[in-house]
Short mmCIF file of C-alpha atoms in Angstrom, two decimals:
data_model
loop_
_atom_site.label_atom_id
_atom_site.label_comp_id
_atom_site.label_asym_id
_atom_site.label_seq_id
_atom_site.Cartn_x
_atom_site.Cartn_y
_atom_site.Cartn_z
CA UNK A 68 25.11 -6.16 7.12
CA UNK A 69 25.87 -5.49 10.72
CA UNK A 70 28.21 -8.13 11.56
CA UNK A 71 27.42 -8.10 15.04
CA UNK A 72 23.77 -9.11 14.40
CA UNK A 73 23.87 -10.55 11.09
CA UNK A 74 20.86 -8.21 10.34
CA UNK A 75 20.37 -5.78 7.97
CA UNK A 76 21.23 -2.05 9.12
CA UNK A 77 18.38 -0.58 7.88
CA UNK A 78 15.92 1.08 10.21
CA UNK A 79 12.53 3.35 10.55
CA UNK A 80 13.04 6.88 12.26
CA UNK A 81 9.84 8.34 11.34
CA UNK A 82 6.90 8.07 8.60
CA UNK A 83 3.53 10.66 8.24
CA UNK A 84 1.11 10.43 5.93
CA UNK A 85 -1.65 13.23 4.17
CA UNK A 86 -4.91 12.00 5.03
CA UNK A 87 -6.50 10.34 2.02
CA UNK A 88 -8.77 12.17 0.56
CA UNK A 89 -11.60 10.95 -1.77
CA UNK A 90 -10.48 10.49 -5.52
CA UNK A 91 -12.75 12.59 -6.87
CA UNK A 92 -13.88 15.53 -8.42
CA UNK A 93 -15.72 16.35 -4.62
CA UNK A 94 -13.01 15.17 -2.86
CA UNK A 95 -11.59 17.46 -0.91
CA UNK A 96 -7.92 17.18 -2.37
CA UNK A 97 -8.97 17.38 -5.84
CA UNK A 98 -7.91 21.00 -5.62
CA UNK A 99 -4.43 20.12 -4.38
CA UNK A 100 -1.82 19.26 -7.35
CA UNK A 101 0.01 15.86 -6.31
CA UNK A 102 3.02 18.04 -5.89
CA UNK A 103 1.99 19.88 -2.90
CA UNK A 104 0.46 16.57 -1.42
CA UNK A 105 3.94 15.07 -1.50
CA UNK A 106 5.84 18.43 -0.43
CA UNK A 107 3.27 18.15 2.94
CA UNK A 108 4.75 14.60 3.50
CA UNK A 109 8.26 15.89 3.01
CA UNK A 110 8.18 18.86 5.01
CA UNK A 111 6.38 17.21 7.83
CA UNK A 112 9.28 14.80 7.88
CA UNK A 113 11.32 17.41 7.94
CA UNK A 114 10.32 19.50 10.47
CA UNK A 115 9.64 17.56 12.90
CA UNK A 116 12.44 15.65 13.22
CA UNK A 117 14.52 18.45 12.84
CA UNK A 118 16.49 16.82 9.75
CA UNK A 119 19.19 18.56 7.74
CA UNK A 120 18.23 17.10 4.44
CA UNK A 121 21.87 18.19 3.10
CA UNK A 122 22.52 14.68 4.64
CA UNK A 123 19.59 12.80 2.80
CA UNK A 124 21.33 10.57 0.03
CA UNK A 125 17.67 10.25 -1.88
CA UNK A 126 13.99 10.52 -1.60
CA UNK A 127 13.29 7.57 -3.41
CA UNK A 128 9.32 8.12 -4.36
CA UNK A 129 6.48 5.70 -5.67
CA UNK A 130 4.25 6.94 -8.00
CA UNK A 131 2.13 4.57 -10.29
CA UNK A 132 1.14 7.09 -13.03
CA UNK A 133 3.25 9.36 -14.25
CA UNK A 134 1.96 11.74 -16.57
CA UNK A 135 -0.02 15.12 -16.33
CA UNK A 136 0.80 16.51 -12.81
CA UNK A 137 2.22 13.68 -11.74
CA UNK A 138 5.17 13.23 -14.49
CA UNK A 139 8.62 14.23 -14.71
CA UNK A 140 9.98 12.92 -11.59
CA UNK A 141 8.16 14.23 -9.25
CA UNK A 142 10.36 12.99 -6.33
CA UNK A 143 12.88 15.76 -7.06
CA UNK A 144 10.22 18.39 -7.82
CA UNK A 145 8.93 17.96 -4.58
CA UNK A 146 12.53 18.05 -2.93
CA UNK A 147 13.13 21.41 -4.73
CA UNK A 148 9.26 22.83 -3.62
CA UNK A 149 9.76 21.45 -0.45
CA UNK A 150 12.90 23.50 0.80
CA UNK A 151 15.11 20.87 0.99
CA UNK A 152 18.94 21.05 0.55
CA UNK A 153 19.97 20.80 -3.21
CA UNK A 154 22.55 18.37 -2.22
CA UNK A 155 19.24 15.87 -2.01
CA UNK A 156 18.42 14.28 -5.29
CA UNK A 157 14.84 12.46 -5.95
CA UNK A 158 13.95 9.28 -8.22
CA UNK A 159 10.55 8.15 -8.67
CA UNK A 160 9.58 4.50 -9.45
CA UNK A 161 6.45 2.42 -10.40
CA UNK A 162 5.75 -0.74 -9.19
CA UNK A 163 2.29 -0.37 -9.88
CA UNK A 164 0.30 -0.81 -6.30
CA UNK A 165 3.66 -1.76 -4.79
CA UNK A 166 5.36 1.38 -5.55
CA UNK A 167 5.24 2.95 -1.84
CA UNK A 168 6.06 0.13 -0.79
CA UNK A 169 9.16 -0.71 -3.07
CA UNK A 170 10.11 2.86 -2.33
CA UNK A 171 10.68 1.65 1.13
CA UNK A 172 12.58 -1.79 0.17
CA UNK A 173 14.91 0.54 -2.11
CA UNK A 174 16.06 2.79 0.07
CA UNK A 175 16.05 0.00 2.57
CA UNK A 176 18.82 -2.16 0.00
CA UNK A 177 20.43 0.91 -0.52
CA UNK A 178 21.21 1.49 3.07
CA UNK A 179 21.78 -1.85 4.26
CA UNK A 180 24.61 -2.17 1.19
CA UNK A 181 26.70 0.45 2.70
CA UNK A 182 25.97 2.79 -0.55
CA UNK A 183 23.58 5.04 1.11
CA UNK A 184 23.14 6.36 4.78
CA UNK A 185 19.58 8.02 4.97
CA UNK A 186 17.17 7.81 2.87
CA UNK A 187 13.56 9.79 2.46
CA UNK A 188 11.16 6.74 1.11
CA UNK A 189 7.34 7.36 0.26
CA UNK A 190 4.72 7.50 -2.36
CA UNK A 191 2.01 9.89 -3.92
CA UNK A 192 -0.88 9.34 -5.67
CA UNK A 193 -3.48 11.74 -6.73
CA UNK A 194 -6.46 9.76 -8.29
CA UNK A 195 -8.57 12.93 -8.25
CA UNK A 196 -6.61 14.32 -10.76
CA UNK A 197 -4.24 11.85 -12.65
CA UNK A 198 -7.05 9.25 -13.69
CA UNK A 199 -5.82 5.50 -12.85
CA UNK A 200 -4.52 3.86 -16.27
CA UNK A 201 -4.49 7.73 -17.95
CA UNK A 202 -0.94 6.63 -18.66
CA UNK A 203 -1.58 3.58 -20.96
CA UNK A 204 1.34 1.53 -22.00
CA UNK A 205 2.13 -1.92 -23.56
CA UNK A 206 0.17 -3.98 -20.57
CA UNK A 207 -2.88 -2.81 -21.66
CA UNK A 208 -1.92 -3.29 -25.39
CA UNK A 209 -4.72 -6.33 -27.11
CA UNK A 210 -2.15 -8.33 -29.03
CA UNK A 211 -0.32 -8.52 -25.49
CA UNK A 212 -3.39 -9.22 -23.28
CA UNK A 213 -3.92 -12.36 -25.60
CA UNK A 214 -0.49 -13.72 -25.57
CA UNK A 215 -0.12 -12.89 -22.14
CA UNK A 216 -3.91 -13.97 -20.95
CA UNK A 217 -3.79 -10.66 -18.89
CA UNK A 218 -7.61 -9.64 -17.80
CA UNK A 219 -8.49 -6.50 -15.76
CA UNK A 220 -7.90 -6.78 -11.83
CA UNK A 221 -11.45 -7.04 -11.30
CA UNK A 222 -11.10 -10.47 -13.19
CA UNK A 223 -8.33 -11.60 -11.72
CA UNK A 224 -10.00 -10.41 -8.19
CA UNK A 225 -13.15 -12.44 -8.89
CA UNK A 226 -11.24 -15.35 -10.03
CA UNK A 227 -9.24 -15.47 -7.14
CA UNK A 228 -12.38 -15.66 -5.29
CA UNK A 229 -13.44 -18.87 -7.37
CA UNK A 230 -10.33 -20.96 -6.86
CA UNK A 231 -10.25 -20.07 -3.62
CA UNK A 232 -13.58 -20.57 -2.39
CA UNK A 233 -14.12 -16.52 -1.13
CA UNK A 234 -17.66 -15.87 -1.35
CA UNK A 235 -19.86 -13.00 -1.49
CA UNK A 236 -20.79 -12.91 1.80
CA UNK A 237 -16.92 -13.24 3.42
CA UNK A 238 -16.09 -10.64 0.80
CA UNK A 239 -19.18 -8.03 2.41
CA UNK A 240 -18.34 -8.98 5.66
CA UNK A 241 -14.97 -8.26 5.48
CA UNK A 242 -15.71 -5.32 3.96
CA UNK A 243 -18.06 -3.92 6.95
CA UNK A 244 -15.42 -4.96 9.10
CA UNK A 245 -13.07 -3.17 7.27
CA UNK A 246 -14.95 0.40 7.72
CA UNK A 247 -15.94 -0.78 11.53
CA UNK A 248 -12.20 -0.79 11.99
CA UNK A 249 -11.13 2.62 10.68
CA UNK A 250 -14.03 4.44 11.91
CA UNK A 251 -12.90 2.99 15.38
CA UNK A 252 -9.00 3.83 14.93
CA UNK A 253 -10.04 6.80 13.55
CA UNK A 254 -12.06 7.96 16.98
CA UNK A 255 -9.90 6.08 19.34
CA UNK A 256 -7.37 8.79 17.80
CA UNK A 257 -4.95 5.38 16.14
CA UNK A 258 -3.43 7.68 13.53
CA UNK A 259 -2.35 10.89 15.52
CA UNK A 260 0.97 9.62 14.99
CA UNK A 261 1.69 9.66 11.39
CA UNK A 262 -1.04 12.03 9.77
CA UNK A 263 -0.44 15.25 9.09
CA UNK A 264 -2.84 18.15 7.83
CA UNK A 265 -3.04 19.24 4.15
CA UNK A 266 -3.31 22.66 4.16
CA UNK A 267 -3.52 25.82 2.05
CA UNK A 268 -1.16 28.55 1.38
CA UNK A 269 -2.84 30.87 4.22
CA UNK A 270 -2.36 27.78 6.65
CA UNK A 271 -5.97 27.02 7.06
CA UNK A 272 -6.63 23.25 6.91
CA UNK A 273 -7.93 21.80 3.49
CA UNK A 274 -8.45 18.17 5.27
CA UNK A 275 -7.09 16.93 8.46
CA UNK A 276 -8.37 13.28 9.08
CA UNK A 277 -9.45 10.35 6.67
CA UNK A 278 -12.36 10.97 4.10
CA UNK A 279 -13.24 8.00 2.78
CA UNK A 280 -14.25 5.90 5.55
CA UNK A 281 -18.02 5.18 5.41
CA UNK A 282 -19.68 5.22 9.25
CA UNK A 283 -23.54 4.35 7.94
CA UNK A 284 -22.04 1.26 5.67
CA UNK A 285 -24.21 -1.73 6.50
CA UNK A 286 -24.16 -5.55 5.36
CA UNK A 287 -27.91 -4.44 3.84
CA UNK A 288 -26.45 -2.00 1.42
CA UNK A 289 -23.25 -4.09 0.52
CA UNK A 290 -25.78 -6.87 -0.38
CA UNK A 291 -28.02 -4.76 -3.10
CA UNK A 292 -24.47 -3.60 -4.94
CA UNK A 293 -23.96 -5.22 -8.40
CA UNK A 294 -21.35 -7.09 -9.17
CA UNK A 295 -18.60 -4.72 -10.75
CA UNK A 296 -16.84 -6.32 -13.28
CA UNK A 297 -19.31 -9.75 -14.00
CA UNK A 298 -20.66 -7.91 -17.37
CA UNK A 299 -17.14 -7.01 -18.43
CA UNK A 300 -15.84 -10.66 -18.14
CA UNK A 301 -19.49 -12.11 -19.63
CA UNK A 302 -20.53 -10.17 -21.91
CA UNK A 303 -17.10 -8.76 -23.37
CA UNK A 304 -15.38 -12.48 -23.14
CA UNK A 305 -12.53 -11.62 -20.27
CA UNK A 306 -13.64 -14.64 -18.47
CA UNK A 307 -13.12 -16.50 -21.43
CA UNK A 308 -9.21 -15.53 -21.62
CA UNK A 309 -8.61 -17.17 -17.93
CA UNK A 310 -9.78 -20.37 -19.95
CA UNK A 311 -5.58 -20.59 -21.34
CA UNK A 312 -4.49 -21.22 -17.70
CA UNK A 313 -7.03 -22.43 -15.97
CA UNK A 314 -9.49 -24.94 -18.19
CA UNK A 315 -10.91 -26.63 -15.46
CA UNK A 316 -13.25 -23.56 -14.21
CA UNK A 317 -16.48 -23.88 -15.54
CA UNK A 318 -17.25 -20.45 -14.54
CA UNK A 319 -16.14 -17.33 -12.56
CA UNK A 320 -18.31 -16.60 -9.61
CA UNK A 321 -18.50 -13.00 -10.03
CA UNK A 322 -18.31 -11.30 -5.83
CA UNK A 323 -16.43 -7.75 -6.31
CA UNK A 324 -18.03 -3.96 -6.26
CA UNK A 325 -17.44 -1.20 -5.24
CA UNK A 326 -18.59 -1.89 -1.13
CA UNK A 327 -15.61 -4.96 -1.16
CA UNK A 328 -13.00 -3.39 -2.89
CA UNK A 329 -10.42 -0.41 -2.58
CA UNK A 330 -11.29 3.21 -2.71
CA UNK A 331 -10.19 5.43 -5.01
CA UNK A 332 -8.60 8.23 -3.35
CA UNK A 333 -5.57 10.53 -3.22
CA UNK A 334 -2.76 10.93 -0.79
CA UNK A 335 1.26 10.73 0.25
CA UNK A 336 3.73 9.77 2.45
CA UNK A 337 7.26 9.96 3.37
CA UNK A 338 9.16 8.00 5.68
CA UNK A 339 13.02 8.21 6.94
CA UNK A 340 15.58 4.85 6.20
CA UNK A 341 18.82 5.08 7.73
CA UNK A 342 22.00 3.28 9.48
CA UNK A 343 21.71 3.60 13.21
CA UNK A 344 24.72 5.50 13.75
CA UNK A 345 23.67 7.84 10.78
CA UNK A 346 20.30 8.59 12.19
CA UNK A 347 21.49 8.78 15.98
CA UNK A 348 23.93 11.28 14.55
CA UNK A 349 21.74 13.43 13.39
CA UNK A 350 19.08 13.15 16.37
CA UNK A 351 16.66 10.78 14.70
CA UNK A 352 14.82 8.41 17.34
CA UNK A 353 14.93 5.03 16.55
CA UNK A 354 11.66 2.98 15.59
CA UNK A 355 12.24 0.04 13.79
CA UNK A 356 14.54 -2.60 12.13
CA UNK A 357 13.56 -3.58 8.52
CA UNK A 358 14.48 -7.22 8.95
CA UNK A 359 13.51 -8.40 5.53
CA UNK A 360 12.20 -7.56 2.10
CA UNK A 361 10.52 -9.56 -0.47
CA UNK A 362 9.33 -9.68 -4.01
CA UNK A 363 8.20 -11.92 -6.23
CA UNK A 364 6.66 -12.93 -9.63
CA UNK A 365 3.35 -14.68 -10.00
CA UNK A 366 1.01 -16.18 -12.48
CA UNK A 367 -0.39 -13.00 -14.33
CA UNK A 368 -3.87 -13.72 -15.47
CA UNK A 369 -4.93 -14.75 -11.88
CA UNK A 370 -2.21 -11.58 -10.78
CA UNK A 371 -3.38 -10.99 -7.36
CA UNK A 372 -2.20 -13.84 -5.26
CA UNK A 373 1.06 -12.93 -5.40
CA UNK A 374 1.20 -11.59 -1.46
CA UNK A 375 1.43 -15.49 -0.57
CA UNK A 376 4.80 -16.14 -1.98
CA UNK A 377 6.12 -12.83 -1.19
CA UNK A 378 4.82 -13.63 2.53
CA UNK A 379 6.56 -16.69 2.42
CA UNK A 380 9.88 -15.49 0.74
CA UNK A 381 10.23 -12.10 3.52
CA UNK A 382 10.26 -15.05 6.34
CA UNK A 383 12.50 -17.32 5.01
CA UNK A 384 14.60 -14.20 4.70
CA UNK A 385 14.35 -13.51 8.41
CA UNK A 386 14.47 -16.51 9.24
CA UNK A 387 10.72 -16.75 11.15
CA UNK A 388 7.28 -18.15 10.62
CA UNK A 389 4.08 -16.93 10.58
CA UNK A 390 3.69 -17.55 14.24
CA UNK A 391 6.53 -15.10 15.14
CA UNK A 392 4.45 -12.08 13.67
CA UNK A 393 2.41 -10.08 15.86
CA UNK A 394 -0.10 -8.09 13.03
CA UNK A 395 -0.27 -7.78 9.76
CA UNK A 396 -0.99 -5.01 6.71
CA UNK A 397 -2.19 -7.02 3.97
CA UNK A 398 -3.28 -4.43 0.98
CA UNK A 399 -7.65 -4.64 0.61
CA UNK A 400 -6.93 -3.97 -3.27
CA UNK A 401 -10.04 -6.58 -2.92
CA UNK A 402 -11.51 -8.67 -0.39
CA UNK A 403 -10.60 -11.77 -1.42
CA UNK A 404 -6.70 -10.71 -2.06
CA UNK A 405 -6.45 -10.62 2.41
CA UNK A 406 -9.35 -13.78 2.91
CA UNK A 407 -7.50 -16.05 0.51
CA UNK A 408 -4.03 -14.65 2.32
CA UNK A 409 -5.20 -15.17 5.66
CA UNK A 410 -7.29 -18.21 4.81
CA UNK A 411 -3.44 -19.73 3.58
CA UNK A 412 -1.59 -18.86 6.56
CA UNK A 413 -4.31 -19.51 9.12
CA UNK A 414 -3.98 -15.92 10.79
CA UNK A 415 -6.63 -15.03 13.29
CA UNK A 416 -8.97 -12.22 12.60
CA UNK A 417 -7.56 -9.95 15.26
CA UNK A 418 -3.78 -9.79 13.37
CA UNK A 419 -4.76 -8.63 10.15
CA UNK A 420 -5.61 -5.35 9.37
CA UNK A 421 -6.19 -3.79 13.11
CA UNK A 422 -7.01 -0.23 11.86
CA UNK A 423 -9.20 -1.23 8.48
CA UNK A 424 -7.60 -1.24 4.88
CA UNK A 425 -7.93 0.01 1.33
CA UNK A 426 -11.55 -1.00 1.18
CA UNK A 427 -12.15 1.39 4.34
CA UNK A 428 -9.65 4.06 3.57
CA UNK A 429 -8.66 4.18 0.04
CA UNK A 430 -6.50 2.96 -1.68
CA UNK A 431 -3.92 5.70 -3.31
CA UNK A 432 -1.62 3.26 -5.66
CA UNK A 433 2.00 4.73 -5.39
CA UNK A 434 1.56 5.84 -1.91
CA UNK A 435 0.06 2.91 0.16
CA UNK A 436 2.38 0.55 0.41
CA UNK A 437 4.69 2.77 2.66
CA UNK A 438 1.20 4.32 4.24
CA UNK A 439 0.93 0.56 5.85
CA UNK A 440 3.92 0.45 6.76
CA UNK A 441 3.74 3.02 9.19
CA UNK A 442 0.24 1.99 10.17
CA UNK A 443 1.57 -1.30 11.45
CA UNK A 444 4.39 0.44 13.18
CA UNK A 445 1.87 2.83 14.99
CA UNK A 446 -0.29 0.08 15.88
CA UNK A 447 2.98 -2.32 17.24
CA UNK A 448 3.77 1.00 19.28
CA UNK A 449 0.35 1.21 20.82
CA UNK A 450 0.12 -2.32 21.88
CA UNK A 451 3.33 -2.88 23.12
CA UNK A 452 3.81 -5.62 20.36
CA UNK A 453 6.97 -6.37 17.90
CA UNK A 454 7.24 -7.31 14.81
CA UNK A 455 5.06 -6.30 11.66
CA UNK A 456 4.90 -8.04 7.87
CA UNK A 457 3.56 -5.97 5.25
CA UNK A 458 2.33 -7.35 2.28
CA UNK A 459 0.33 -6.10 -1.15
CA UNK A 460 -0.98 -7.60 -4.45
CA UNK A 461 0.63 -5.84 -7.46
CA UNK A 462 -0.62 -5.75 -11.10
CA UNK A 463 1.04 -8.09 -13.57
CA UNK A 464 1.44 -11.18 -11.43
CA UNK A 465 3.83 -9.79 -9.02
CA UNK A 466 3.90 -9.41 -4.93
CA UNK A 467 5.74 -8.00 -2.60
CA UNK A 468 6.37 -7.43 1.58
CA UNK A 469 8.53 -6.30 4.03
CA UNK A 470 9.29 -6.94 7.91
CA UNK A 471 9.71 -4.89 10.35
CA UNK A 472 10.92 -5.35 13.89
CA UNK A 473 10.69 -2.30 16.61
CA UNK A 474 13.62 -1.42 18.73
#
C-alpha cells in the first residue's frame, strides 16, 4: 500500500489487444497458432512503449485450455518468441472465463505487495484451433456432475433467466443492441487505441479490425433461432439435476442461442501493471489506478450469477457504491448474465457495455477478461469519465471484478 493514499500501488500503463477473429475453421486466425497471437500482444506492448522487458518481473498469462498449441506454458513461450529479455519469466493460469482477467488481479496483488514492480498481464485464446472443453478434466466427470448438481452453462444460463425473470425478448434485444454497439464503436474508430494488427511473416495484415460483429443482425432473425440448449436439459434430463437446489421451479424457460449469447472466437492481449515510480522510471505514461479486486464463490449449478457478489465485494473494497461508477464491462457470456446484473444494481442502459460485448464481439475465454479491461479504460479516456468496474461470470460457481480509476 501507498501510505500516503491508503490505495493500492498498482496501476495501468498500457493494454492492446489482436482483433478477435472468428473461432472457426473460416475465421481468419484459424491459420495463426495461439502462440503468435499472444507474441503480437507482447510485442505491441513492447514496442510501443519502448519497454526494456529485462525489467518485467512476469507476464502472468490467462489461458483456459491448455493442451495442443496452447499447452506447456505458453506465457513463457511467447516471452522467448517474442524477443523479450530472458531475465522475464512467464506463468500461465486458468480461471476458466476469468482467466484474463485474474491475470490482471495477479499481477495487480503482486505489485501492490511490494514483491513485484512491473508486470506484463493478458490472456490468449484460440477457439479456432484448441476446441473449448478439448481439455476435459474432473468438472466434466458424471459421478461429479451428480454430487455436485453441475449442468452445462447453457443450463445454468437459461436458469438464470427463470429465477430472474429475463425473457426471450430482453435477451434478443439486448443482443441487437449488443452488435448496434460494436458496429458503431467499431466505425466511430472506439478501439484505435488498444488493437493492434495480426499479421504475417512478410508483414502483410492477416486481420486488422473485429470479425465477428454482425451489421445485418435484426430482432426478425434473432426471433426464428432455436433455443440452444432446451433439448439438452429436456430430453437428456439436465434440467432435472437443478431440481437438488432449486425444487421449487416447475420448469426452466429455455431463452439462449446462438444470436443472445457469446461468440466463439480467437484472440489476445497484454497489458502493463506496475508501481508508479517503476513505470515513470522507465518512461511508461500513466493510465490508471487498480483500486480494487474481487473474487468470489457462488452456487455452482446456477454458476453464472456470480458477477453480483463479486460486484458487491470490489466496492466494499474501495470503499464506493454503485453510484460512484461511471461505466461498466459486464462479460455477455449470455444475455441474461448482464440483464439480471444490471436489473440488481439498477444501472441505466447507457453505463453498461458502451462499445457492445461478447455476444457482439466474441468471446475468447482466457483473453477477455483483460480485453474489457482496456475497453473500459479507452472508453473512460474518450469521455472524459473516471472510474470503471469490470466484472465476468466464471464456470463452476465463481465471479470475479476489478476497479479501475484513471489518473
Amino acid at each position: 500500500m501507498n501510505p500516503a493514499t491508503a490505495q493500492p500501488d498498482a496501476w495501468i500503463f498500457d493494454a492492446v489487444r489482436t482483433p478477435r477473429g472468428r473461432g472457426k475453421e473460416n475465421g481468419s486466425l484459424y491459420g495463426v497458432k495461439p502462440l503468435d497471437l499472444l507474441s503480437a500482444a507482447l510485442v505491441a506492448i513492447r514496442d510501443r512503449n519502448g519497454l526494456d522487458t529485462s525489467q518485467v518481473d512476469d507476464v502472468v498469462v490467462g489461458c483456459v485450455t491448455q493442451v495442443g498449441d496452447q499447452g506447456a506454458c505458453i506465457a513463457r513461450t511467447a516471452v522467448l518468441t517474442s524477443g523479450y529479455s530472458t531475465d522475464a519469466p512467464g506463468v500461465t493460469l486458468n480461471r476458466f472465463c476469468a482467466s484474463g482477467l485474474e491475470a490482471v488481479n495477479h499481477a495487480a496483488a503482486m505489485v501492490a505487495s511490494g514483491f513485484h514492480e512491473l508486470v506484463i498481464a493478458g490472456g490468449v485464446e484460440s477457439m479456432s484451433r484448441v476446441k473449448m472443453g478439448s481439455d476435459g478434466g474432473a468438472l466434466f466427470d458424471p459421478q461429479v456432475i451428480f454430487d455436485v448438481g453441475a449442468v452445462p452453462q447453457g443450463i445454468s444460463a437459461d436458469l438464470l433467466a427463470t429465477l430472474r425473470g429475463v425473457t426471450r425478448e430482453q435477451a434478443d434485444a439486448f443482443a441487437l443492441e449488443s452488435q448496434r454497439k460494436a458496429v458503431a464503436a467499431m466505425d466511430a474508430g472506439a478501439f484505435r487505441r488498444s488493437v493492434i494488427p495480426v499479421t504475417d511473416r512478410n508483414g502483410e495484415v492477416i486481420l486488422g479490425v473485429d470479425e465477428f460483429p454482425r451489421r445485418d443482425a435484426t430482432m426478425a432473425g434473432l426471433t426464428k433461432l432455436t433455443p440452444s440448449f432446451q433439448m439438452m436439459g429436456e430430453q437428456f434430463g439436465l434440467d432435472a439435476l437443478t431440481k437438488k437446489v432449486y425444487p421449487h421451479l416447475e420448469r426452466i424457460r429455455h431463452i439462449h442461442h446462438a444470436g443472445n449469447s457469446s461468440g466463439i472466437v480467437d484472440g489476445a492481449t497484454a497489458m502493463i501493471v506496475g508501481r508508479r515510480a517503476k513505470g515513470e522510471s522507465l518512461g511508461l505514461r500513466v493510465r490508471a489506478r487498480i483500486r480494487a479486486v474481487a473474487v468470489v464463490g457462488d452456487e455452482p449449478v446456477l454458476m453464472l450469477d456470480g458477477p453480483v457478489p463479486a460486484t458487491e465485494k470490489a466496492l466494499r473494497k474501495a470503499g464506493m457504491t454503485i453510484g460512484d461508477i461511471d461505466l461498466f464491462e459486464v462479460n455477455e457470456a449470455f444475455a441474461a448474465v448482464p440483464l439480471a446484473w444490471q436489473k440488481h444494481f439498477n444501472v441505466p442502459d447507457e453505463k453498461i457495455n458502451v462499445h457492445g460485448g461478447a455476444i457482439a464481439l466474441g468471446h475468447p475465454l482466457g483473453a477477455t477478461g483483460a480485453m474489457l479491461l482496456g475497453t473500459v479504460l479507452d472508453a473512460l479516456e474518450d469521455r472524459g469519465l473516471s472510474t470503471g468496474l469490470v466484472t465476468l461470470c466464471v464456470g463452476g460457481g465463481m465471479g470475479i471484478a476489478t476497479i479501475i480509476e484513471r489518473v
